[in-house]
CSV table of C-alpha atoms and ligand atoms in Angstrom, one decimal:
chain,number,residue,atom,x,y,z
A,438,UNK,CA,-33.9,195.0,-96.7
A,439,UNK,CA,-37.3,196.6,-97.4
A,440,UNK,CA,-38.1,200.2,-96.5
A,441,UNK,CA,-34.7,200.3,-94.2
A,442,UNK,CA,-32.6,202.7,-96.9
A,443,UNK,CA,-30.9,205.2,-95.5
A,444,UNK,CA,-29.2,208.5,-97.4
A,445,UNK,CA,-26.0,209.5,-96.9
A,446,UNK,CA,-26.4,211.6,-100.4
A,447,UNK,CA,-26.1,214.8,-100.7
A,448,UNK,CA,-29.6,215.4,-101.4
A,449,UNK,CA,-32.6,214.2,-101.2
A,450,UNK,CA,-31.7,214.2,-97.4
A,451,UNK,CA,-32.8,212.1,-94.4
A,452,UNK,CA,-36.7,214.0,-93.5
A,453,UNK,CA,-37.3,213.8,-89.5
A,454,UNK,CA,-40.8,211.6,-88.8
A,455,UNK,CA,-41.9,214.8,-87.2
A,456,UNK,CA,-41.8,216.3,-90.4
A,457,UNK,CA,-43.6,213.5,-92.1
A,458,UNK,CA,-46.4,213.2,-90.3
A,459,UNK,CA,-46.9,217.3,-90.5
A,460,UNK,CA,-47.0,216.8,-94.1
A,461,UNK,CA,-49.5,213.9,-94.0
A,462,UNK,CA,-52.1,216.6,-92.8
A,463,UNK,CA,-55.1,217.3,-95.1
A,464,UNK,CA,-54.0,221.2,-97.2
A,465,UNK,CA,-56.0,223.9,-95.8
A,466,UNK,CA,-56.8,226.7,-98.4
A,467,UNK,CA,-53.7,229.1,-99.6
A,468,UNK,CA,-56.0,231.9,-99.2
A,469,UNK,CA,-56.9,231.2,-95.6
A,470,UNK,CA,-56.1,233.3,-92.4
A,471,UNK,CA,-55.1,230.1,-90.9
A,472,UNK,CA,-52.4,229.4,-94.0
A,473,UNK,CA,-51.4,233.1,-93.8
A,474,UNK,CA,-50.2,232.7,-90.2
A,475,UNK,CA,-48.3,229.6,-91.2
A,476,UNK,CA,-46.5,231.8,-94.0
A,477,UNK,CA,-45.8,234.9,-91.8
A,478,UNK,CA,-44.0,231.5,-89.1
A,479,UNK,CA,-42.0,230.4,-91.8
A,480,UNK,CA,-41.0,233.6,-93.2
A,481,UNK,CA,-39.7,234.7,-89.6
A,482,UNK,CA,-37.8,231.3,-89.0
A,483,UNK,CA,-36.2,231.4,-92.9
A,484,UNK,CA,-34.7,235.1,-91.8
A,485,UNK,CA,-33.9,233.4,-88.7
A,486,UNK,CA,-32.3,231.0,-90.5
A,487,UNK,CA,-30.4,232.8,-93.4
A,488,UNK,CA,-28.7,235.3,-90.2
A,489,UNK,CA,-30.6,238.1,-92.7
A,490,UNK,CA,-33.0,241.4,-92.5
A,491,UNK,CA,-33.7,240.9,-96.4
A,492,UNK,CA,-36.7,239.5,-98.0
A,493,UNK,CA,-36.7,235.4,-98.0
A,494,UNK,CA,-38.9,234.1,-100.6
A,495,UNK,CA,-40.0,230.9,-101.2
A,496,UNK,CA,-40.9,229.5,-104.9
A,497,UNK,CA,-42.5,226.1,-105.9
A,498,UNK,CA,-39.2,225.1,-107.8
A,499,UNK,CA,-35.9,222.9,-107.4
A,500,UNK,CA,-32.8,224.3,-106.2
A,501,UNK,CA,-32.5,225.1,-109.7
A,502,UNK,CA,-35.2,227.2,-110.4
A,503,UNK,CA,-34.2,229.9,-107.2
A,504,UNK,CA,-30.5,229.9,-108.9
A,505,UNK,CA,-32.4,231.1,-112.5
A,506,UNK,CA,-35.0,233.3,-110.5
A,507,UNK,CA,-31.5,234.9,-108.8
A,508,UNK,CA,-30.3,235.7,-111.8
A,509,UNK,CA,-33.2,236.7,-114.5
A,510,UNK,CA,-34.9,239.4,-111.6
A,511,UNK,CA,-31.5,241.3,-111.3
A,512,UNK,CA,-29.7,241.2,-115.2
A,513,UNK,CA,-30.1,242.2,-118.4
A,514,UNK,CA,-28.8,240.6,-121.7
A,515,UNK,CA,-25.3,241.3,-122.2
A,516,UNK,CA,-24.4,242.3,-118.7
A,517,UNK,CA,-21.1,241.1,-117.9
A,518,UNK,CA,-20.6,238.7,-114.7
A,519,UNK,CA,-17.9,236.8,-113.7
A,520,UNK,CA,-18.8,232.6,-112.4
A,521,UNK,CA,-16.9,231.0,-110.1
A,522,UNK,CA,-16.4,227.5,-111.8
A,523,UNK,CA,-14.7,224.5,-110.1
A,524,UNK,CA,-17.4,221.6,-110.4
A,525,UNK,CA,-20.7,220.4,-111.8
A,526,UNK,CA,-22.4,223.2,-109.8
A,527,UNK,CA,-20.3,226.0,-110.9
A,528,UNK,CA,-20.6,224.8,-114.2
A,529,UNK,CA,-24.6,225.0,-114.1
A,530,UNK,CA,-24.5,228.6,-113.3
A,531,UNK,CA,-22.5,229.6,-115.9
A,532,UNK,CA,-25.4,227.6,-118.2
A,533,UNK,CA,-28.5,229.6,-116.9
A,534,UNK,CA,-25.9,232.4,-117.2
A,535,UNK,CA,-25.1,231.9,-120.9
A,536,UNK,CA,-28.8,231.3,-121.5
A,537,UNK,CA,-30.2,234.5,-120.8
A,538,UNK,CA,-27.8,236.1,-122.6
A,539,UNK,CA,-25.1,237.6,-120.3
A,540,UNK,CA,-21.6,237.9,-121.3
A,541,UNK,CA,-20.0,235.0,-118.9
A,542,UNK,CA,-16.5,235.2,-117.4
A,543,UNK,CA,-15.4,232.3,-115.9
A,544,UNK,CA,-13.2,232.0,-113.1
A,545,UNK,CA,-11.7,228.1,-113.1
A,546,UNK,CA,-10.0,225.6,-110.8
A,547,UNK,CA,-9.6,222.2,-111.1
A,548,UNK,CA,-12.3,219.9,-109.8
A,549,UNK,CA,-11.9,219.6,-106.0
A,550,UNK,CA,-9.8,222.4,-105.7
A,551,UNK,CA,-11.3,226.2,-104.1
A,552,UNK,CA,-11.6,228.9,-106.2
A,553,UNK,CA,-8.5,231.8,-105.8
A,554,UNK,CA,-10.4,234.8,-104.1
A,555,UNK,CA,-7.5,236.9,-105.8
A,556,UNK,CA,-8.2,235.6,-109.5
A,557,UNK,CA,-11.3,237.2,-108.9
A,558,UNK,CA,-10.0,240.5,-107.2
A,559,UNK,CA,-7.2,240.9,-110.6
A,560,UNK,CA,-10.2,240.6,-112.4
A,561,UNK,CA,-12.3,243.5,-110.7
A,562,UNK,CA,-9.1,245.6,-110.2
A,563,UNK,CA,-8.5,245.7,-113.9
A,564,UNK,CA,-12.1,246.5,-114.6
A,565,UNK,CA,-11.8,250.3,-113.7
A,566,UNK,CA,-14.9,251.2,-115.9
A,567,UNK,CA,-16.6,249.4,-113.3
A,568,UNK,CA,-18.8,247.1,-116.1
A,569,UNK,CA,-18.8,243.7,-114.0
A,570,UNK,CA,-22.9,243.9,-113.0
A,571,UNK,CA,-22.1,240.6,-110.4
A,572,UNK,CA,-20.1,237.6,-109.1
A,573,UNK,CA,-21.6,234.7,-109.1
A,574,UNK,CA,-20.4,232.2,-106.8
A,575,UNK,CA,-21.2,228.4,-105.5
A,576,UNK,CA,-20.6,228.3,-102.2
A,577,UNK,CA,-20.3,224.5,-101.1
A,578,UNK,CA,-19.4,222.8,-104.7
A,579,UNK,CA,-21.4,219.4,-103.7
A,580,UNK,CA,-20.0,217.9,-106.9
A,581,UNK,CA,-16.6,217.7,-105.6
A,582,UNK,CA,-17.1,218.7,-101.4
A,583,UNK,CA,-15.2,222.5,-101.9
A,584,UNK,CA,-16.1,224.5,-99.6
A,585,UNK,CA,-15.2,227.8,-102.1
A,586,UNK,CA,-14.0,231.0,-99.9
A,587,UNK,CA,-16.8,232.8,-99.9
A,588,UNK,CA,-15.8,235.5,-97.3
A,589,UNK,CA,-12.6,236.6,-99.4
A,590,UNK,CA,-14.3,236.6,-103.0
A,591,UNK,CA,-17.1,238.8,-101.5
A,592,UNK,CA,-13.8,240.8,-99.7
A,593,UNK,CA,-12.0,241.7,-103.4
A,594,UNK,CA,-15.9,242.3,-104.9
A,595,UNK,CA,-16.8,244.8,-102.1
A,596,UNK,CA,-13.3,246.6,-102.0
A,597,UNK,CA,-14.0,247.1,-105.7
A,598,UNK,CA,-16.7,247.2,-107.3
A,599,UNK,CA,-20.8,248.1,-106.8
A,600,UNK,CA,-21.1,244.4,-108.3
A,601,UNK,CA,-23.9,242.0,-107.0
A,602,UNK,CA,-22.9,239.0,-105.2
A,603,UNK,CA,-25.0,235.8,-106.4
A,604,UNK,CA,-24.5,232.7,-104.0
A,605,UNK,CA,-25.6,229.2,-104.5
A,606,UNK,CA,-25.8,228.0,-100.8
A,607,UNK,CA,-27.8,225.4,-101.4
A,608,UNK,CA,-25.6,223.0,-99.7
A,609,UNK,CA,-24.0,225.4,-97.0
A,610,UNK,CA,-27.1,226.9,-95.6
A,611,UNK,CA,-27.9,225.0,-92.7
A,612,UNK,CA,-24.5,223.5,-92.7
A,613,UNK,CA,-21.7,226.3,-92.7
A,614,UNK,CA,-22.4,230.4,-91.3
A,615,UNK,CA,-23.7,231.9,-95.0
A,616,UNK,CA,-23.6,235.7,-92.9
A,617,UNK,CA,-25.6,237.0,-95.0
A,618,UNK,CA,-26.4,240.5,-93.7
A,619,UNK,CA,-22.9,240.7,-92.3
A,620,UNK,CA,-21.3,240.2,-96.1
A,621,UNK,CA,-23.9,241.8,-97.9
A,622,UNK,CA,-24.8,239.1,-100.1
A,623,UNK,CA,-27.3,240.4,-102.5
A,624,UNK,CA,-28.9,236.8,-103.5
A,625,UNK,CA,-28.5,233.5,-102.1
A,626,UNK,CA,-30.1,230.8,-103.7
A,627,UNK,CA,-30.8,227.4,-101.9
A,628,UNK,CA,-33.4,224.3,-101.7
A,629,UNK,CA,-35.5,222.1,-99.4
A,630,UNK,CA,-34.1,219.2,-100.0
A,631,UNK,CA,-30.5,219.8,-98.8
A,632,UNK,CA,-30.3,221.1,-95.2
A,633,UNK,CA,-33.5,222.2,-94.2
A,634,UNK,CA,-35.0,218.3,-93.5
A,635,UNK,CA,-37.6,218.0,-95.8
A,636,UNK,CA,-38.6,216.9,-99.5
A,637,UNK,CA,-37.4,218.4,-103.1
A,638,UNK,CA,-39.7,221.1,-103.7
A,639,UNK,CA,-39.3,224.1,-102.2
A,640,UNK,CA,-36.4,226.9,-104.0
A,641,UNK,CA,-35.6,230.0,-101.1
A,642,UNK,CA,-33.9,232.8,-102.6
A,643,UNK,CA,-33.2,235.8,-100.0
A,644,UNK,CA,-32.7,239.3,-102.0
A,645,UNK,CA,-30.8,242.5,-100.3
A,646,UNK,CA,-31.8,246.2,-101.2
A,647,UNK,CA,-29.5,246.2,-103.6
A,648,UNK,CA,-30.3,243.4,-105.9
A,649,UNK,CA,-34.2,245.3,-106.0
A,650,UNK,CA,-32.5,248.6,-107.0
A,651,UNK,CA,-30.9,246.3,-109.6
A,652,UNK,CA,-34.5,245.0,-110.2
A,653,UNK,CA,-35.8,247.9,-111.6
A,654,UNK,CA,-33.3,247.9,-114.5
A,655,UNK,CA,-32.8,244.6,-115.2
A,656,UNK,CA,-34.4,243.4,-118.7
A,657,UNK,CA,-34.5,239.7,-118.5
A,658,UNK,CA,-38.3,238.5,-119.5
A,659,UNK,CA,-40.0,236.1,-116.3
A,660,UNK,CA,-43.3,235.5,-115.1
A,661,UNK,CA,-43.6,233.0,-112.8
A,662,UNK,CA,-40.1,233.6,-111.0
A,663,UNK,CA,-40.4,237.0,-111.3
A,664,UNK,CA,-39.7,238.0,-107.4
A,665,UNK,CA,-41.6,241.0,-106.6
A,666,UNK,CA,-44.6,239.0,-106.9
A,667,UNK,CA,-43.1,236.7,-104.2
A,668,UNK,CA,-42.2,239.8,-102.0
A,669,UNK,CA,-45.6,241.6,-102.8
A,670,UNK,CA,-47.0,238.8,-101.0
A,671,UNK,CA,-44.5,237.8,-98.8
A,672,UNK,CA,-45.1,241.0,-97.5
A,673,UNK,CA,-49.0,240.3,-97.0
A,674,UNK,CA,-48.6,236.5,-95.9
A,675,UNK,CA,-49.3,235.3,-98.5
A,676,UNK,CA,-47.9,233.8,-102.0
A,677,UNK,CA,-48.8,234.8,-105.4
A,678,UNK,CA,-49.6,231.4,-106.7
A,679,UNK,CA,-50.6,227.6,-105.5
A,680,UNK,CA,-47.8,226.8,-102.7
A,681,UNK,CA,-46.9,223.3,-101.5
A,682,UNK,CA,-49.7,223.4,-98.7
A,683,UNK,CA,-48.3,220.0,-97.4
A,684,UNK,CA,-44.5,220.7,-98.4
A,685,UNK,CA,-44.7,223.7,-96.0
A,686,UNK,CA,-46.8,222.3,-93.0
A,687,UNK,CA,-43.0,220.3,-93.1
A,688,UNK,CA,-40.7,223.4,-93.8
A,689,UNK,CA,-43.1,224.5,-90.5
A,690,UNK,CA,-42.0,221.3,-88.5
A,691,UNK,CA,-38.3,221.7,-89.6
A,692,UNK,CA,-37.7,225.1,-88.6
A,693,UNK,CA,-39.5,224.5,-85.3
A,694,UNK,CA,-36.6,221.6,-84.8
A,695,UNK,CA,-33.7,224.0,-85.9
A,696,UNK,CA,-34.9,226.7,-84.1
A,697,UNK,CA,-34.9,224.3,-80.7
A,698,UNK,CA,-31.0,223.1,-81.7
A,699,UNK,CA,-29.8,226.3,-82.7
A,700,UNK,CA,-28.1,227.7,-84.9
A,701,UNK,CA,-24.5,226.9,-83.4
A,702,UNK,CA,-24.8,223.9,-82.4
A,703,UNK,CA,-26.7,222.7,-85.6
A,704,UNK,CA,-23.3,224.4,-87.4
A,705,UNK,CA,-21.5,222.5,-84.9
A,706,UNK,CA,-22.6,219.1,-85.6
A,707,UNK,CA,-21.9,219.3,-89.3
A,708,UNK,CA,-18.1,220.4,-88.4
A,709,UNK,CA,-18.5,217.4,-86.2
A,710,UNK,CA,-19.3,214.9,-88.7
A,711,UNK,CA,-17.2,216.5,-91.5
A,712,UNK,CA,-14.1,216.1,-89.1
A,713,UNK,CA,-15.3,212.7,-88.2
A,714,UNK,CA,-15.8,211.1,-91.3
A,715,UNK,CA,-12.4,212.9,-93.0
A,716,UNK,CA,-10.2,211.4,-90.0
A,717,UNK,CA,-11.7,208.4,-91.1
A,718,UNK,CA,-11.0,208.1,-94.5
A,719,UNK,CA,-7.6,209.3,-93.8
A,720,UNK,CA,-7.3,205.9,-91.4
A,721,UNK,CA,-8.7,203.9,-94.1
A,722,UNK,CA,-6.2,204.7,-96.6
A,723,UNK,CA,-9.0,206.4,-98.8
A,724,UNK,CA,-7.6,210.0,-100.3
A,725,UNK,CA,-10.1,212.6,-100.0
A,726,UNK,CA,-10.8,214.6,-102.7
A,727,UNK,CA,-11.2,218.4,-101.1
A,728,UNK,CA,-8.2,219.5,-99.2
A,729,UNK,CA,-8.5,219.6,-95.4
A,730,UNK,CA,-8.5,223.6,-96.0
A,731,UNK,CA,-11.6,223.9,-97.9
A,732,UNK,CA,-13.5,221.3,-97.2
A,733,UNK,CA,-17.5,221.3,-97.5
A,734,UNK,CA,-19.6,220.4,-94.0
A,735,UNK,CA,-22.3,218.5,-96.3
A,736,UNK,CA,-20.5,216.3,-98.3
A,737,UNK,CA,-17.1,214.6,-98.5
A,738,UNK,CA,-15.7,213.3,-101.7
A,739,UNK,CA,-13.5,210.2,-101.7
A,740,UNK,CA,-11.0,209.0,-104.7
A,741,UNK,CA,-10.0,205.5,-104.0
A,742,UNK,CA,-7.2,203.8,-105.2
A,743,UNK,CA,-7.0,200.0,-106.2
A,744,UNK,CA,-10.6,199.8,-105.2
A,745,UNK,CA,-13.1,200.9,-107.9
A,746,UNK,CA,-15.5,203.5,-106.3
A,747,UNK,CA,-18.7,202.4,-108.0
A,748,UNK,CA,-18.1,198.5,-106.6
A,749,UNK,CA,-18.0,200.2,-103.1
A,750,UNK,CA,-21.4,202.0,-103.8
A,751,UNK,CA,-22.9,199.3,-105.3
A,752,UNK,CA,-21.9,196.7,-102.2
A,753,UNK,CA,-22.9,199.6,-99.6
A,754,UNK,CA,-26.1,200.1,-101.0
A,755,UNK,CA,-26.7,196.3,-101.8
A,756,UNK,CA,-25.6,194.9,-98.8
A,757,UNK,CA,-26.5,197.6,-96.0
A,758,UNK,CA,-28.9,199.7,-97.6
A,759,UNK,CA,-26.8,202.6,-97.7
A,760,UNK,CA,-26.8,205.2,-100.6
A,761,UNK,CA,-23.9,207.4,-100.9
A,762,UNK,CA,-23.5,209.4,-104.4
A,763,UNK,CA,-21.2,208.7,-107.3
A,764,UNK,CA,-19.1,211.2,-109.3
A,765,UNK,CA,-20.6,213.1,-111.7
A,766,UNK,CA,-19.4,214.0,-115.5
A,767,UNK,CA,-15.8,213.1,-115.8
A,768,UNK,CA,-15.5,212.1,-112.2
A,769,UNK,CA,-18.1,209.5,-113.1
A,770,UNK,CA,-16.3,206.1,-111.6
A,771,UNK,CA,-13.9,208.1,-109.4
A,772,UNK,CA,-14.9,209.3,-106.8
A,773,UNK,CA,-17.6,208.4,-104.1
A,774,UNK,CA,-19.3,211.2,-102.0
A,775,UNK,CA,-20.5,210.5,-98.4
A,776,UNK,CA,-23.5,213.5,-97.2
A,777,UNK,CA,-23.7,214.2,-94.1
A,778,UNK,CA,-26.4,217.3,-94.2
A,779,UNK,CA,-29.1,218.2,-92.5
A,780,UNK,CA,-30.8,215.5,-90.1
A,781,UNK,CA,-28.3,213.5,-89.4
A,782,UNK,CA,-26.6,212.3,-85.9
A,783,UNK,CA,-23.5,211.1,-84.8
A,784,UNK,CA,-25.0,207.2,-85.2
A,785,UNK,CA,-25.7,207.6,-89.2
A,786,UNK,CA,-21.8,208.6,-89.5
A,787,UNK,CA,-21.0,205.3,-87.5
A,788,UNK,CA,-23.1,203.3,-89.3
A,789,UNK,CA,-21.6,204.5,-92.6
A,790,UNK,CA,-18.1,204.2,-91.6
A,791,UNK,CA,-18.5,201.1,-90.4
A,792,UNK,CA,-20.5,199.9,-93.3
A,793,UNK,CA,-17.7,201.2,-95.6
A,794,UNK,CA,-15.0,199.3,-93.6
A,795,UNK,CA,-16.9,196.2,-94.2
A,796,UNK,CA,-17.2,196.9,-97.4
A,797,UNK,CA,-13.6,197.6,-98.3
A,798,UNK,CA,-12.9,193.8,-96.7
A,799,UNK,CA,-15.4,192.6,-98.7
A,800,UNK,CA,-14.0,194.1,-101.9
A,801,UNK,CA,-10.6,192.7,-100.8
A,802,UNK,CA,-9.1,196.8,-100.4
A,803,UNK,CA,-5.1,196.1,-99.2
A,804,UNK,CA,-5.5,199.9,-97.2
A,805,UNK,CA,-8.0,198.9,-94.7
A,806,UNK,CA,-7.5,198.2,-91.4
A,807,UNK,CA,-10.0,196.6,-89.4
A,808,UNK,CA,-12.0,199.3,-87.2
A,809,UNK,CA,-9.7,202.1,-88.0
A,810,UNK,CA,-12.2,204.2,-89.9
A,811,UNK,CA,-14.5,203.4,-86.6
A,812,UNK,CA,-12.0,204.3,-83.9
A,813,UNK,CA,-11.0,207.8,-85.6
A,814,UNK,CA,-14.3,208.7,-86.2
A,815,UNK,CA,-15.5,207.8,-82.8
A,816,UNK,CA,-12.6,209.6,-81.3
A,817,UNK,CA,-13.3,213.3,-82.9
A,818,UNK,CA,-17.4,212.1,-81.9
A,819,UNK,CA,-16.1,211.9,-78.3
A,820,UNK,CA,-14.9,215.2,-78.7
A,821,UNK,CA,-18.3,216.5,-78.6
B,1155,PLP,C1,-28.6,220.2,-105.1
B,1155,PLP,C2,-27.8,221.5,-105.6
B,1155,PLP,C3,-28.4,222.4,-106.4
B,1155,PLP,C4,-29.9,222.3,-106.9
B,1155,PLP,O1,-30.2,221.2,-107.6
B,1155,PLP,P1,-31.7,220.9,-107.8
B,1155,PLP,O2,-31.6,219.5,-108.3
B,1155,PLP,O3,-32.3,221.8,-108.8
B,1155,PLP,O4,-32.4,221.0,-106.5
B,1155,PLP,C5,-27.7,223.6,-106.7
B,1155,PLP,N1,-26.5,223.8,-106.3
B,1155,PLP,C6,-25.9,222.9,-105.5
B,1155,PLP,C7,-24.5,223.2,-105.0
B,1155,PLP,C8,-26.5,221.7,-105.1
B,1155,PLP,O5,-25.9,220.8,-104.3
């Protein structure tokens, strides 16, 4: 049906009207006193928002570009780091990595499986000379729904060694505690379009003491992402170049709504529907692909058997104008993924679930039983 789609994807997420209509607004000039006061708002709510004292900065780029400005303000070529690698995400940072010339050490699992805190801790134990210059980690692995064990790699790296810790968060923030003062996470990357309720556009990267000391010394060549200009003005309200006028009249709107929820109970929800939608998979006979143990609170990952996942997609989004995502690389065909991040509501998981029960009749799956996927999910929603 026309204009009726809704996203269950892991990104580009549902955007609140509220939002849309802020961003509707004619711009106002960047260099205004009336724009300043918008940026010292937002800079307050993003702290407010990352649980952090350090700097928040906010760059005109995809999630992408604030993992590459995270790494190319705070190395030098041939630095040593080790990557956390179990999915498509993992896999990217060890790209930008390699292609600014550090000297990558990968620490693998098996897509859909957590990272081993202790590979990582063997690793920085055996390294007495102390040469490993960061850990570079992805947080919630949205290819595969991992939630990685953030709290314990960051444990082994801070028992060890002075090494920076790089987070991708970009699909926990919002979604799972990222305690980023409490940890010490030196950098934590992320992006608008993922839990924070509006449009692609916006990259946040929040940077600790530390990772400036590490500043000063680090060699990699950057202009526009280079993030003392962003702090330099951050510091004034202001931004060094053009900003999204309109994308941030929306980041203004979305933090207002957090702020109003609360942090908790915004945390709380996304358990909620996480728990919800995996009891209903498990009633439905569909295997999920990240263990119950380390399982992201964005995005759930499903590997059907005897039903082929892209025929469930297709019929979801065809029928009921539902997008859910598909695998990616060699999980292409495999898997479907279900995201349930940022503005969604106990409703949009019921819809989905029972929109996926229809489905799998309609496809002829021998696992389903009628309104079993409904009733479990409906029972942990009653849970409150
Ligand atoms: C979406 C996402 C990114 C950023 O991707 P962009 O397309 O550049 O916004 C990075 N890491 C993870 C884990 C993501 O889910």
């Amino acid at each position: 049906m026309d204009n009726k789609q809704m996203l269950m994807i892991p990104g580009p997420t549902p955007v609140p009207e509220k939002v849309l209509l802020a961003m509707a607004k004619h711009p106002i000039g960047h260099r205004s006193g009336d724009f300043s006061k918008i940026i010292a708002e937002l800079t307050a709510n993003l702290k407010w928002l990352h649980q952090t004292q350090n700097d928040v900065l906010m760059l005109t780029t995809s999630g992408t570009g604030a993992m590459e400005a995270g790494i190319i303000n705070f190395l030098s070529p041939g630095d040593r780091v080790l990557v956390g690698n179990n999915g498509k995400f993992g896999d990217r940072w060890v790209k930008v990595a390699k292609t600014f010339g550090l000297a990558v050490e990968e620490v693998k699992a098996e897509w859909g499986k957590p990272l081993d805190p202790n590979a990582f801790k063997t690793l920085l134990e055996a390294n007495t000379a102390k040469t490993i210059k960061a850990l570079i980690i992805t947080h919630s692995e949205t290819s595969t729904g991992v939630l990685n064990d953030l709290a314990a790699i960051n444990t082994a790296a801070k028992a060890h060694s002075g090494a920076l810790m790089i987070v991708d968060a970009v699909t926990s923030l919002g979604a799972t505690p990222v305690a980023i003062d409490e940890l010490g996470l030196d950098v934590v990357a992320s992006g608008s379009q993922k839990g924070y309720m509006i449009p692609p556009g916006l990259g946040f990267v929040s940077v600790s003491r530390k990772a400036w000391q590490a500043y000063e010394t680090a060699t990699i060549p950057r202009f526009y992402l280079d993030l003392k200009k962003y702090k330099k003005s951050t510091d004034e309200d202001s931004s060094p170049f053009t900003p999204p006028i309109n994308l941030m009249y929306g980041l203004q709107a979305s933090l207002q709504m957090m702020k109003a929820e609360g942090l908790e109970a915004i945390f709380a929800r996304h358990q909620r529907h996480t728990n919800a939608t995996r009891a209903a998979m498990k009633a439905l006979n569909l295997p999920l692909f990240a263990p119950d143990n380390a399982a992201s609170n964005a995005i759930t990952a499903v590997a059907p058997l005897g039903v082929e996942a892209e025929k469930i997609r297709s019929t979801m989004r065809k029928k009921f104008d539902i997008a859910m995502a598909g695998g990616q690389d060699h999980l292409k065909g495999k898997i479907f993924r279900i995201g349930h991040l940022g503005f969604v509501c106990d409703r949009d998981i019921l819809s989905c679930i029972g929109a996926l029960e229809a489905t799998l009749i309609e496809l002829g799956y021998e696992g389903v039983n009628p309104g079993a996927g409904v009733a479990a999910a409906a029972g942990v929603l009653a849970q409150g």
